[in-house]
mmCIF file of C-alpha atoms and ligand atoms in Angstrom:
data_model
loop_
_atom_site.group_PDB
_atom_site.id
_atom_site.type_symbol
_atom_site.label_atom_id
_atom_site.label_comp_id
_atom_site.label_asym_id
_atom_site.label_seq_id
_atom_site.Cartn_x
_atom_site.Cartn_y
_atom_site.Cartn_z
ATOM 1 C CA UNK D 1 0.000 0.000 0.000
ATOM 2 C CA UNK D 2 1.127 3.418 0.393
ATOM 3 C CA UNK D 3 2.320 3.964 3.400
ATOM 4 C CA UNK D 4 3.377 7.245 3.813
ATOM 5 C CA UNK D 5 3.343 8.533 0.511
ATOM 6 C CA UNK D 6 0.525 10.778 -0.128
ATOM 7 C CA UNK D 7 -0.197 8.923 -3.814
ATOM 8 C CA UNK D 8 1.228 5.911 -5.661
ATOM 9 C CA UNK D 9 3.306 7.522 -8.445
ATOM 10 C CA UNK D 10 5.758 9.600 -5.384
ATOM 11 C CA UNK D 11 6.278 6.175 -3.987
ATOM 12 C CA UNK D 12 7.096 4.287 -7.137
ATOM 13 C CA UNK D 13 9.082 6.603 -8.237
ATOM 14 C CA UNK D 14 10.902 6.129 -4.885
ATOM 15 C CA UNK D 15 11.017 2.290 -5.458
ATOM 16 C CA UNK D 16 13.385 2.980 -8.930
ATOM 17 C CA UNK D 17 16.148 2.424 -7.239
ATOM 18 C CA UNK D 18 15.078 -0.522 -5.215
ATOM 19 C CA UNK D 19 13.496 -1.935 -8.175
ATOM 20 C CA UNK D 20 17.140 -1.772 -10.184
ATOM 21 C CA UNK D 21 19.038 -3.472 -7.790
ATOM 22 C CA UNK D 22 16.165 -6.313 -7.736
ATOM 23 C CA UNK D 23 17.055 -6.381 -11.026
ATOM 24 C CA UNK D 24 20.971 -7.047 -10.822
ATOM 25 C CA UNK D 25 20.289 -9.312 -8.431
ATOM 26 C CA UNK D 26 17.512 -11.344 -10.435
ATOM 27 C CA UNK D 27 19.427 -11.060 -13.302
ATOM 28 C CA UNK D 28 22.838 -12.685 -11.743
ATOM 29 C CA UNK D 29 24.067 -15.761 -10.962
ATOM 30 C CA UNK D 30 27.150 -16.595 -7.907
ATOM 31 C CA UNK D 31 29.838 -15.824 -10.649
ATOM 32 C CA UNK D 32 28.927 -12.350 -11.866
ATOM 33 C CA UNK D 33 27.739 -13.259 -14.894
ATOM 34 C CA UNK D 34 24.309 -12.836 -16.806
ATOM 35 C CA UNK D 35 21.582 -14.931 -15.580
ATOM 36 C CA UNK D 36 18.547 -15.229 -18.539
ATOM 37 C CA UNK D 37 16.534 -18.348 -19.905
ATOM 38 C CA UNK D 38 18.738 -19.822 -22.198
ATOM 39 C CA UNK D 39 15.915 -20.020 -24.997
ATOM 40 C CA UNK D 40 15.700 -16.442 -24.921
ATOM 41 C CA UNK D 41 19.043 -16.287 -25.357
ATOM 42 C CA UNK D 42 19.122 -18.480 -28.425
ATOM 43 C CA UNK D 43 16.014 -16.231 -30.043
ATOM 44 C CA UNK D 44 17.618 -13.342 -30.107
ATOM 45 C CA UNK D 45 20.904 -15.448 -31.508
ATOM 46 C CA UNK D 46 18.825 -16.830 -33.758
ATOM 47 C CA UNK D 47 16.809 -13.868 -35.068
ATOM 48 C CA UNK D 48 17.946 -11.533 -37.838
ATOM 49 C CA UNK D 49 15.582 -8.935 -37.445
ATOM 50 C CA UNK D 50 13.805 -7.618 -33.524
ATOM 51 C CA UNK D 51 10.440 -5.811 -34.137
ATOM 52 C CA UNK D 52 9.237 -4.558 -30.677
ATOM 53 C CA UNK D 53 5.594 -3.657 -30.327
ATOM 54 C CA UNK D 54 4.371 -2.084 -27.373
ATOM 55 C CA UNK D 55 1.952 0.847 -26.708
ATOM 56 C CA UNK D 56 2.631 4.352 -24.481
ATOM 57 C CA UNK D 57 5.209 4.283 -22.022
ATOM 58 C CA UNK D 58 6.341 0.674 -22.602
ATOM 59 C CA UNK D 59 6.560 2.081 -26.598
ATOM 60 C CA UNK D 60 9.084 4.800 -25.385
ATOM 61 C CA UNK D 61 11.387 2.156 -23.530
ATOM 62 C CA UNK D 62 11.007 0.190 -26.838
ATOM 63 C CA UNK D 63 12.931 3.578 -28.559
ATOM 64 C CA UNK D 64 15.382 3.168 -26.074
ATOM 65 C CA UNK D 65 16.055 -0.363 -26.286
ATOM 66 C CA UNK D 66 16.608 -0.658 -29.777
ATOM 67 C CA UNK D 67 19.127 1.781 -29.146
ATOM 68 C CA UNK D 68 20.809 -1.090 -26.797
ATOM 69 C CA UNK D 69 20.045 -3.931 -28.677
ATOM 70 C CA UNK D 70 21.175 -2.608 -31.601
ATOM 71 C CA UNK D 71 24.870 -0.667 -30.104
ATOM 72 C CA UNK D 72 25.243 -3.493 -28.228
ATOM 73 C CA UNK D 73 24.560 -6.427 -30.013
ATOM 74 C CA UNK D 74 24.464 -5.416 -33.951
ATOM 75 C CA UNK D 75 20.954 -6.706 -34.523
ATOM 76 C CA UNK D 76 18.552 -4.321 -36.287
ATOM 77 C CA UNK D 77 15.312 -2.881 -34.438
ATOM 78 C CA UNK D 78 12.509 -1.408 -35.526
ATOM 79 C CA UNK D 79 9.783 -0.151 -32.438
ATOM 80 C CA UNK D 80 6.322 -0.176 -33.404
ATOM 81 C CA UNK D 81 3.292 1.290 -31.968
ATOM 82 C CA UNK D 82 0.761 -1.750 -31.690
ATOM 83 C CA UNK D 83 -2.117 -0.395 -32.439
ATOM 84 C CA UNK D 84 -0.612 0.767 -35.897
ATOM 85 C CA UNK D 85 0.934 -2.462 -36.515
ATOM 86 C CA UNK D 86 -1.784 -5.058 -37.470
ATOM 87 C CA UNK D 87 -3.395 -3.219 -40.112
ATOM 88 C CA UNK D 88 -0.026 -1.503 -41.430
ATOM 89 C CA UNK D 89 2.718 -4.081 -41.098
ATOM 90 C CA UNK D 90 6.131 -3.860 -42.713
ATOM 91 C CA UNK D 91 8.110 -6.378 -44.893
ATOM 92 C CA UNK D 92 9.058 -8.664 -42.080
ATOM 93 C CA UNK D 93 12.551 -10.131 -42.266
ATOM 94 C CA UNK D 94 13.453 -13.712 -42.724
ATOM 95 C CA UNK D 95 14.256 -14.812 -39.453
ATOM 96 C CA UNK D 96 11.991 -11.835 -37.325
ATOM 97 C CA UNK D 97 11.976 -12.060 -33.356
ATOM 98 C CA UNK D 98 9.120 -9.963 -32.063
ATOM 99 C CA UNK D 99 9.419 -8.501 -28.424
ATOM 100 C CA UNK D 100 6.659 -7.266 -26.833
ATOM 101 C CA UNK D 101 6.776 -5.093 -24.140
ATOM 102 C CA UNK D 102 4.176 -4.502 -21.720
ATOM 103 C CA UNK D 103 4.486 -3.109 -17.747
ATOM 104 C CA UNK D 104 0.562 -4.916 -17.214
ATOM 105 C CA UNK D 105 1.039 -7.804 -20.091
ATOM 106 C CA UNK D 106 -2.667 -7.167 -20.864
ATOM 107 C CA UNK D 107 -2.779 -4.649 -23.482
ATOM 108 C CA UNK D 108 -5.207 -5.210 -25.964
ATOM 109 C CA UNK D 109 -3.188 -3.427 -29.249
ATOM 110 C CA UNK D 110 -0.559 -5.365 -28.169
ATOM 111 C CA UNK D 111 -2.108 -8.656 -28.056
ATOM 112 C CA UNK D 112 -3.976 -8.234 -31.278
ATOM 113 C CA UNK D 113 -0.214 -7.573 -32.771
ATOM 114 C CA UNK D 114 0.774 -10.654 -30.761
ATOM 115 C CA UNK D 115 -1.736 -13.027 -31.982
ATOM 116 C CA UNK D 116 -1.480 -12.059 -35.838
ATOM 117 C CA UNK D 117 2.650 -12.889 -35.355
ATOM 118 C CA UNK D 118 2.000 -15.771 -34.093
ATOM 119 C CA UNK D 119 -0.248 -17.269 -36.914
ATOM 120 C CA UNK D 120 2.547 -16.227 -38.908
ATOM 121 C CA UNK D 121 4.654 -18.847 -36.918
ATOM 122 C CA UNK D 122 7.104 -16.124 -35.309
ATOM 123 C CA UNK D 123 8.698 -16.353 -32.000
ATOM 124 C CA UNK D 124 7.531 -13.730 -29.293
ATOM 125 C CA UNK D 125 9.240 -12.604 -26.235
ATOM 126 C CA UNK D 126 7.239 -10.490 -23.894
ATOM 127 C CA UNK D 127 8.667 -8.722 -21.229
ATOM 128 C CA UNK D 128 6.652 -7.860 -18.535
ATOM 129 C CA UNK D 129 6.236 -6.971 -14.816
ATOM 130 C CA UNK D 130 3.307 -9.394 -14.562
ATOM 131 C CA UNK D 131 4.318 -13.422 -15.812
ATOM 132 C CA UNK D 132 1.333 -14.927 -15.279
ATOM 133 C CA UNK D 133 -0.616 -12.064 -17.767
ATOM 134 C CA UNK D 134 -1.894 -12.676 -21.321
ATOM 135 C CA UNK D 135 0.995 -11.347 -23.408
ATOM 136 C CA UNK D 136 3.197 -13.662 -21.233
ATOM 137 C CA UNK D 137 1.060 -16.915 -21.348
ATOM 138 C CA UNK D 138 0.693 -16.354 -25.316
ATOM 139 C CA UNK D 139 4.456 -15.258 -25.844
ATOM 140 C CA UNK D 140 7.215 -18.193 -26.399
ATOM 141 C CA UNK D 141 9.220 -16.739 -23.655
ATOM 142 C CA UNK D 142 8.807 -14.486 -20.563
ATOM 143 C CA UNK D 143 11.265 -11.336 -19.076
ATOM 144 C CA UNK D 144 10.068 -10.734 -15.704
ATOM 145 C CA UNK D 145 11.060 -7.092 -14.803
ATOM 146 C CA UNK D 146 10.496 -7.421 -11.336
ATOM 147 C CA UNK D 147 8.891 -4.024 -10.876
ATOM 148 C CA UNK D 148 6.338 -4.950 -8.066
ATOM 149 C CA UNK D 149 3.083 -4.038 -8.499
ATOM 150 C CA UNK D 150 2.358 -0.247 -10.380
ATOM 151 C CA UNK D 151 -0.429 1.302 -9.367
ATOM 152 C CA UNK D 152 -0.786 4.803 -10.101
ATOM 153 C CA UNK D 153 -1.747 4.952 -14.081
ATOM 154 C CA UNK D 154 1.306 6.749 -14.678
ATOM 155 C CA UNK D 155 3.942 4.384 -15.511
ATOM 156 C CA UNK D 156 7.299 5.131 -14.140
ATOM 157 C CA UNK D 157 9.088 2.186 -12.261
ATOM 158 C CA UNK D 158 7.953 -0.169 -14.901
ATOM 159 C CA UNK D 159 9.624 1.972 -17.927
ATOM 160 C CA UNK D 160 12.394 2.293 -15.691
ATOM 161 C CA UNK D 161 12.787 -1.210 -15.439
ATOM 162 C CA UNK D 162 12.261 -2.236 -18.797
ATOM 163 C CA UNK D 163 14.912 0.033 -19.746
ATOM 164 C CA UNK D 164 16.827 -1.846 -17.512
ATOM 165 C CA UNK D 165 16.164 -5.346 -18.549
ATOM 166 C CA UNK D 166 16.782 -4.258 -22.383
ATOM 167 C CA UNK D 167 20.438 -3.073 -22.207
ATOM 168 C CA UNK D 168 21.353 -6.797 -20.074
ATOM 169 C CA UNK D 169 19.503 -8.481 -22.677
ATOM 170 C CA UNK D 170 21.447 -6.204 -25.368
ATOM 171 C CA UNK D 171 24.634 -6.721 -23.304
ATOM 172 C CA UNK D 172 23.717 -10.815 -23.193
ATOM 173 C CA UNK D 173 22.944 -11.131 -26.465
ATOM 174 C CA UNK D 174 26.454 -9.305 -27.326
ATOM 175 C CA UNK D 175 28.092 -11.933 -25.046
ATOM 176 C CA UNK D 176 26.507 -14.771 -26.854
ATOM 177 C CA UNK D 177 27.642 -13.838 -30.003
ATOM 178 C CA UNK D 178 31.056 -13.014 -28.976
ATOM 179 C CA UNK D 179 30.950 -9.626 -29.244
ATOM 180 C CA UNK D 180 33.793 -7.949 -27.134
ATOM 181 C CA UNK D 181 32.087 -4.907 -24.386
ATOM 182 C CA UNK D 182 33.889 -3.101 -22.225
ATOM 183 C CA UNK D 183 30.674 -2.179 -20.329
ATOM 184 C CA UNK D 184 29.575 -4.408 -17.513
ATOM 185 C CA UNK D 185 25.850 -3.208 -17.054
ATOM 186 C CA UNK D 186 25.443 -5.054 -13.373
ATOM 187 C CA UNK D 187 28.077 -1.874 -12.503
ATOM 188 C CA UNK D 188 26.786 0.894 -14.856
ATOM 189 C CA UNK D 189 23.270 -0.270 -13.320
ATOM 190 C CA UNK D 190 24.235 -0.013 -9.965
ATOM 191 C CA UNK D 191 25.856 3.081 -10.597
ATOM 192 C CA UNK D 192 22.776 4.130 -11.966
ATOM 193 C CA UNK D 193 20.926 2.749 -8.951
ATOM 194 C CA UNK D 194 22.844 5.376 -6.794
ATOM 195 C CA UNK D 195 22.424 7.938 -8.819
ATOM 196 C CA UNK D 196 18.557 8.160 -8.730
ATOM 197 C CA UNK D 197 18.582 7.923 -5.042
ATOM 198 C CA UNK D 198 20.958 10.919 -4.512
ATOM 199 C CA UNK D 199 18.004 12.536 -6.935
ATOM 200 C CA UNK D 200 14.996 11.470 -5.414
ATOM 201 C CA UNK D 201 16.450 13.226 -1.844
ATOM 202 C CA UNK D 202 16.256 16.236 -3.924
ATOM 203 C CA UNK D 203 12.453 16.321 -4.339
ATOM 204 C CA UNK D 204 12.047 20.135 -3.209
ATOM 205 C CA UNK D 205 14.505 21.253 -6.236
ATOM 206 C CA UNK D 206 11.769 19.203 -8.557
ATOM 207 C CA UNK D 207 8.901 21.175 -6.667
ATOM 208 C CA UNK D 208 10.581 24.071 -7.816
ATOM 209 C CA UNK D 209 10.778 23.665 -10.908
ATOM 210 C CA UNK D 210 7.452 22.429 -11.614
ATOM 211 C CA UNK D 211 6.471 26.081 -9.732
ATOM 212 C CA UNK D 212 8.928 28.123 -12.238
ATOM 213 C CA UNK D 213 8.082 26.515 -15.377
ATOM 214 C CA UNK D 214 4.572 25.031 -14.975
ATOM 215 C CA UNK D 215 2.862 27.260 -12.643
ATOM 216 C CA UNK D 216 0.318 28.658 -14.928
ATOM 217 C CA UNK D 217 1.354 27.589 -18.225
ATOM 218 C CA UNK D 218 -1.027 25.525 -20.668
ATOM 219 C CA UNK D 219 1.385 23.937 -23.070
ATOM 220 C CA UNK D 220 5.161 23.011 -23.038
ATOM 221 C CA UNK D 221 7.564 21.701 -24.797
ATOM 222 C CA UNK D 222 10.528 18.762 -24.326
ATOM 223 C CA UNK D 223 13.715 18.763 -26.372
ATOM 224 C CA UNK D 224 16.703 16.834 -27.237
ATOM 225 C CA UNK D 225 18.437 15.209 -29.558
ATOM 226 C CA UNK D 226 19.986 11.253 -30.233
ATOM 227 C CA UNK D 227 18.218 9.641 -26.983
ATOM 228 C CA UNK D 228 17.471 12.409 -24.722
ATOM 229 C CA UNK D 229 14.610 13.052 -27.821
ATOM 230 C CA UNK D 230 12.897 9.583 -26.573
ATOM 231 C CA UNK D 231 13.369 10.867 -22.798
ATOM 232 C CA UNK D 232 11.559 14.150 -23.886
ATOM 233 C CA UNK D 233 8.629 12.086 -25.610
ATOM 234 C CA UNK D 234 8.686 9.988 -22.708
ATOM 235 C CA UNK D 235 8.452 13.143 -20.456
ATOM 236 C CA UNK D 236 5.918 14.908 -22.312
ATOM 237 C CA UNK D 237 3.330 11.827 -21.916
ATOM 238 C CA UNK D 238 4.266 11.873 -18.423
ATOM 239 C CA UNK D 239 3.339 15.558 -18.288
ATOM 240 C CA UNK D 240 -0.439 15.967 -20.728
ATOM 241 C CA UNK D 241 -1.576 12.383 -18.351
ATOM 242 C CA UNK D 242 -1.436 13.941 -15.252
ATOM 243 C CA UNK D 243 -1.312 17.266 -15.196
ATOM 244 C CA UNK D 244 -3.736 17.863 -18.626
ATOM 245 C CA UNK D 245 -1.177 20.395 -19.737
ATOM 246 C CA UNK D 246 -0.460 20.264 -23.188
ATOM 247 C CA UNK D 247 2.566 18.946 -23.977
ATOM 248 C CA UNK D 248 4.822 17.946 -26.835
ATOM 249 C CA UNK D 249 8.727 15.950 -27.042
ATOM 250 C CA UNK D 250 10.832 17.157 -30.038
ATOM 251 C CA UNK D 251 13.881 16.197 -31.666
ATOM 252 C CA UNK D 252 15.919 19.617 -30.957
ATOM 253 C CA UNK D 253 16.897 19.593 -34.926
ATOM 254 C CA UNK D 254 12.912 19.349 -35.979
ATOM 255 C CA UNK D 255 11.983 21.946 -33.822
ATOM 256 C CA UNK D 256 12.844 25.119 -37.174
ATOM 257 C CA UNK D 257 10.778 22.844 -39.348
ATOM 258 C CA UNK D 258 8.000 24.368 -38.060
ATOM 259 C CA UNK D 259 7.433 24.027 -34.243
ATOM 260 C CA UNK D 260 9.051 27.040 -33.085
ATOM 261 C CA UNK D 261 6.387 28.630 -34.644
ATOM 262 C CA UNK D 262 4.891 27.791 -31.005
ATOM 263 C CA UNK D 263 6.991 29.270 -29.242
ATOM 264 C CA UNK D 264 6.243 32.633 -27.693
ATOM 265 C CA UNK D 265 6.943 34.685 -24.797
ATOM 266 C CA UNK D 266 7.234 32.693 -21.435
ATOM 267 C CA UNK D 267 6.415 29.281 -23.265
ATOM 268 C CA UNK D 268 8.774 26.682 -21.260
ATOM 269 C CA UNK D 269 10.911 24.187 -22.959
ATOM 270 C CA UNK D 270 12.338 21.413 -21.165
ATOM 271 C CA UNK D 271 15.591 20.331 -22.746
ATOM 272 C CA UNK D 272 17.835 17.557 -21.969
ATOM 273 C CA UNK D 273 21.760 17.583 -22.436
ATOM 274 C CA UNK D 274 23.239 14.225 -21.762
ATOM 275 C CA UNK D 275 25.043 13.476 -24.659
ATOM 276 C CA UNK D 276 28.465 14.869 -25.471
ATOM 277 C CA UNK D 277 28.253 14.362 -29.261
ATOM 278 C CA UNK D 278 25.196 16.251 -29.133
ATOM 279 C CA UNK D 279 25.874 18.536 -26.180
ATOM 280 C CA UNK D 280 26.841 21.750 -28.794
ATOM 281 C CA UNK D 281 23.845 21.509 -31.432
ATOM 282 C CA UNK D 282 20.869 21.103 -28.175
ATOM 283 C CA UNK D 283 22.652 24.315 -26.453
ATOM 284 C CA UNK D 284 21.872 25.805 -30.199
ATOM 285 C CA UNK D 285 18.605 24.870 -30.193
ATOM 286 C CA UNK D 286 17.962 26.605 -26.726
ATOM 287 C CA UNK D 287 19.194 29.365 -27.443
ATOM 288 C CA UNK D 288 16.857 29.548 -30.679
ATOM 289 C CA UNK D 289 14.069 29.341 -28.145
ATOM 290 C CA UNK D 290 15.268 32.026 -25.605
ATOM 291 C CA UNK D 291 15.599 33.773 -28.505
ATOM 292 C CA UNK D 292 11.649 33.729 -28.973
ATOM 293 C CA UNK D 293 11.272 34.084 -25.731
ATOM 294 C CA UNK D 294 11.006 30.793 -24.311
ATOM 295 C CA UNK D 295 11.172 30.029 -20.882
ATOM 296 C CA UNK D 296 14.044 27.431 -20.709
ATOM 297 C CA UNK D 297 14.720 24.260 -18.335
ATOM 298 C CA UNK D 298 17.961 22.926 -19.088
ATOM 299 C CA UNK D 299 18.821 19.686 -17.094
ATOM 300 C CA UNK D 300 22.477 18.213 -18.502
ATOM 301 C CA UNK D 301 24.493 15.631 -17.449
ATOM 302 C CA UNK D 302 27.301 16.076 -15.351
ATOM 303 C CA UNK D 303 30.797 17.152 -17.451
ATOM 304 C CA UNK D 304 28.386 19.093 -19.925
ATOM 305 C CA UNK D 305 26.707 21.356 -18.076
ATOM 306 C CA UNK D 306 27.076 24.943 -18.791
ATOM 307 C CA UNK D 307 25.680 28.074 -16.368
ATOM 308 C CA UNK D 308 22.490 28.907 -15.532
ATOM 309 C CA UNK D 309 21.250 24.746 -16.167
ATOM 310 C CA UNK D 310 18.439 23.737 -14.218
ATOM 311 C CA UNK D 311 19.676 20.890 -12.742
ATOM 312 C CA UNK D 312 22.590 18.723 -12.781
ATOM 313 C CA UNK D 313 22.102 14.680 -13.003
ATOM 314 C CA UNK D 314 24.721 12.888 -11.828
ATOM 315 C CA UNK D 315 27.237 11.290 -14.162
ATOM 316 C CA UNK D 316 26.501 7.932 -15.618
ATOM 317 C CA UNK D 317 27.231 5.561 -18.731
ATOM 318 C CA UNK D 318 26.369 7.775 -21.842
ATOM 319 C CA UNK D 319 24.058 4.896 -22.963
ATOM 320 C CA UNK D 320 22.108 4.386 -19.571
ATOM 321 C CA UNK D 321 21.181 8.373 -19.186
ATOM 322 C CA UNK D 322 17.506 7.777 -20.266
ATOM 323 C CA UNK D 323 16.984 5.946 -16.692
ATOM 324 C CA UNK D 324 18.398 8.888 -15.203
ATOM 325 C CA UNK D 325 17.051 11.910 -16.730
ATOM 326 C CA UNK D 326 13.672 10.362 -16.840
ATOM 327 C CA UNK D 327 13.389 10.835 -12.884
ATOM 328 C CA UNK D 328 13.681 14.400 -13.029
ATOM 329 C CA UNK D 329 10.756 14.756 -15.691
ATOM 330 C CA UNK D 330 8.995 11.807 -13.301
ATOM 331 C CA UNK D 331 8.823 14.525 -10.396
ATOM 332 C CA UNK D 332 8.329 17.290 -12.055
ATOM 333 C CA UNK D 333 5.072 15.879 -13.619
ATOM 334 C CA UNK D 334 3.851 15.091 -10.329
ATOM 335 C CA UNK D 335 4.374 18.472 -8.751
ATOM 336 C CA UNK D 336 2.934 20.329 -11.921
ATOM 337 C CA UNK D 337 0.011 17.831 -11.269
ATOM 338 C CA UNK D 338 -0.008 18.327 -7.559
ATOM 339 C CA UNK D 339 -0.257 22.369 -7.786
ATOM 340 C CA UNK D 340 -3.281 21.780 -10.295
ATOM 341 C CA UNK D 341 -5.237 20.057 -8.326
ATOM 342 C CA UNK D 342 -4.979 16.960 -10.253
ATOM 343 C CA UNK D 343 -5.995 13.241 -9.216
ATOM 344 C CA UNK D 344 -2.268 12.282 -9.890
ATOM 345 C CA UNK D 345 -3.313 8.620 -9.462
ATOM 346 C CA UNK D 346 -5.879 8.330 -11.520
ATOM 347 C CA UNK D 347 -6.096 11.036 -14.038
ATOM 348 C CA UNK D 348 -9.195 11.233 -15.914
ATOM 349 C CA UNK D 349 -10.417 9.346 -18.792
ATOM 350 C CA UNK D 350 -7.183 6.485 -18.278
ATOM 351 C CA UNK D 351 -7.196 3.301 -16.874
ATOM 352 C CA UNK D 352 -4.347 1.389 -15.536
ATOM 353 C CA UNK D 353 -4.146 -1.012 -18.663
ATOM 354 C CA UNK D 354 -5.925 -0.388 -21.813
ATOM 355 C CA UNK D 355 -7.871 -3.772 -22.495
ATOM 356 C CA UNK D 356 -9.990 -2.687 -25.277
ATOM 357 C CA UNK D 357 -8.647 -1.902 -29.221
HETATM 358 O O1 M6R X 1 0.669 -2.157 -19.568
HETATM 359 P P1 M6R X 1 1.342 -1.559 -20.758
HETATM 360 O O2 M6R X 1 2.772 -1.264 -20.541
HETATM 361 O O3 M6R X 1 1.174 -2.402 -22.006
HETATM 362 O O4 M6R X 1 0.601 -0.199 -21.024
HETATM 363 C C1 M6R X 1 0.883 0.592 -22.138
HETATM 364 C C2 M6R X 1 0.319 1.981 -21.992
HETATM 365 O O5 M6R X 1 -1.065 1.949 -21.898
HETATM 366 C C3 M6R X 1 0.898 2.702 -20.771
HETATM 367 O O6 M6R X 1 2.295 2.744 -20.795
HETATM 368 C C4 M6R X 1 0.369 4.143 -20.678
HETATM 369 O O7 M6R X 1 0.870 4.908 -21.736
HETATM 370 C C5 M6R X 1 0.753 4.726 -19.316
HETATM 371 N N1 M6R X 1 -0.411 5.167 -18.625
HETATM 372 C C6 M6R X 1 1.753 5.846 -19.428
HETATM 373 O O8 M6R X 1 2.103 6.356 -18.192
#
């Protein structure tokens, strides 16, 4: 239950770090090394092609796992939203493996997507924080993410977590094929682990900034660029569920193809810096929107942060940012929420899993 916490989402988001280090330790054995079903591991040996399918939130940590799968292991990814999928599907590969991710395991796009693939006689891998659920009884093989339950409609531990589970399976799969990594993600996740704790002690600098940006505002944008542009998207759903302001995540570079046009005096923009090869063109970008008048939230990672940034996230593996930055965007949303009034639990018109088509 919730204890202490005045709503479900504040106390899940406290869980992330919790929740990662049940992860490291599910996903170990005695000797250090990767623990995962060996028939998983053959699929994705086996496969040639990985089309993930999920819908919302668990769609977003799709963006970012293909990112993983595909840096770490060389096998290509495509993400697809599953309710576009059945009705729309690509030229499938010769040898596809089709991951479906889903924090509940009972979403109906999904399953539709799910049951179509397999008729086709493909393999499925669902990974999911609830094993005994319909995407994991129908699926060939299970990854448990080991969450705990979610309550609050807003996901955040489980995206968290599937993030997680989708750079060791990236990192596995790598191992499997004998692909040499110097990255050992038990100790980048850890890291990682530590990292979101130190934040989540910081709530009142989150309160903040939700008061400075998001006071009385009714839209706002999130930018960034290579995979802080999938953190933004992530953020921006985050935002428009529970706080009903309207909100949008752009790739920094799109943003002069016609967005900016938005932008006007006071309008906040949430950017993200965590990527050094990146780190010059997103400062360009912001200053396009201060330029308009923008009111700008910078949050950067730490070695790339410049004066006057928001906030400061603590240094971690380039690649694992995403479960990093998230948090901040996590609280924020809640706060902005909070200070409207909002049921942050159960905003309106959502339910906790979307069973219908
Ligand atoms: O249970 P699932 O992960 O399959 O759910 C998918 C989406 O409905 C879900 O992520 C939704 O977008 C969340 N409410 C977002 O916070």
């Amino acid at each position: 239950e919730k204890g202490t916490y005045p709503h479900f989402m504040l106390k899940e988001i406290d869980e992330q770090p919790l929740v990662l280090r049940r992860i490291i330790q599910e996903y170990q054995n005695e000797d250090n090394e990767i623990k995962l079903d060996p028939d998983v591991r053959q699929a994705m040996k086996d496969c040639d092609r990985i089309y993930i399918i999920a819908a919302g939130t668990s769609y977003h940590a799709g963006l970012i796992g293909k990112q993983f799968i595909e840096k770490f292991a060389k096998i290509p990814v495509e993400v697809h939203v599953a309710s576009e999928f059945s009705y729309n599907m690509p030229l499938l590969s010769e040898k596809p493996l089709f991951v479906y991710i889903s924090q509940s395991g009972e979403t109906a796009d999904s399953r539709a997507v799910l049951v179509q693939t397999k008729e086709l006689g493909h393999p499925a891998l669902t990974i999911t924080n609830v094993p005994g659920s319909t995407l994991s009884r129908e699926a060939d093989y299970t990854l448990h993410l080991h969450a705990g339950p979610e309550i609050a409609v807003a996901s955040t531990k489980a995206y968290t977590a599937q993030m997680a589970v989708l750079a060791i399976l990236g990192v596995d799969t790598a191992n499997a094929k004998g692909i040499d990594l110097a990255f050992d993600p038990m100790q980048e996740l850890a890291i990682v682990a530590n990292a979101m704790e130190a934040m989540a002690d910081q709530k009142e600098v989150f309160e903040d900034l939700a008061h400075e940006f998001l006071e009385t505002t009714r839209n706002c944008f999130f930018i960034g660029r290579s995979i802080d542009y999938y953190v933004g998207v992530e953020g921006a759903l985050k935002l428009k569920e529970i706080s009903y302001i309207q909100a949008e995540g752009f790739a920094g570079g799109e943003l002069k193809h016609g967005t900016i046009a938005l932008i006007e005096e006071e309008t906040p923009v949430i950017a993200l810096a965590t990527q050094a090869a990146v780190n010059d063109s997103i400062r360009g970008n912001v200053q396009e929107v201060i330029a308009r008048g923008a009111n700008a939230c910078v949050i950067s990672m730490k070695g790339l942060e410049k004066d006057g940034d928001s906030f400061v996230l603590p240094k971690v593996h380039e690649l694992l940012t995403p479960i990093v930055s998230v948090l901040p965007l996590q609280l924020i949303s809640y706060y902005a929420a909070l200070h409207r009034d909002c049921d942050v639990d159960k905003p309106r018109n959502l339910a906790k899993s979307v069973t219908v088509e």
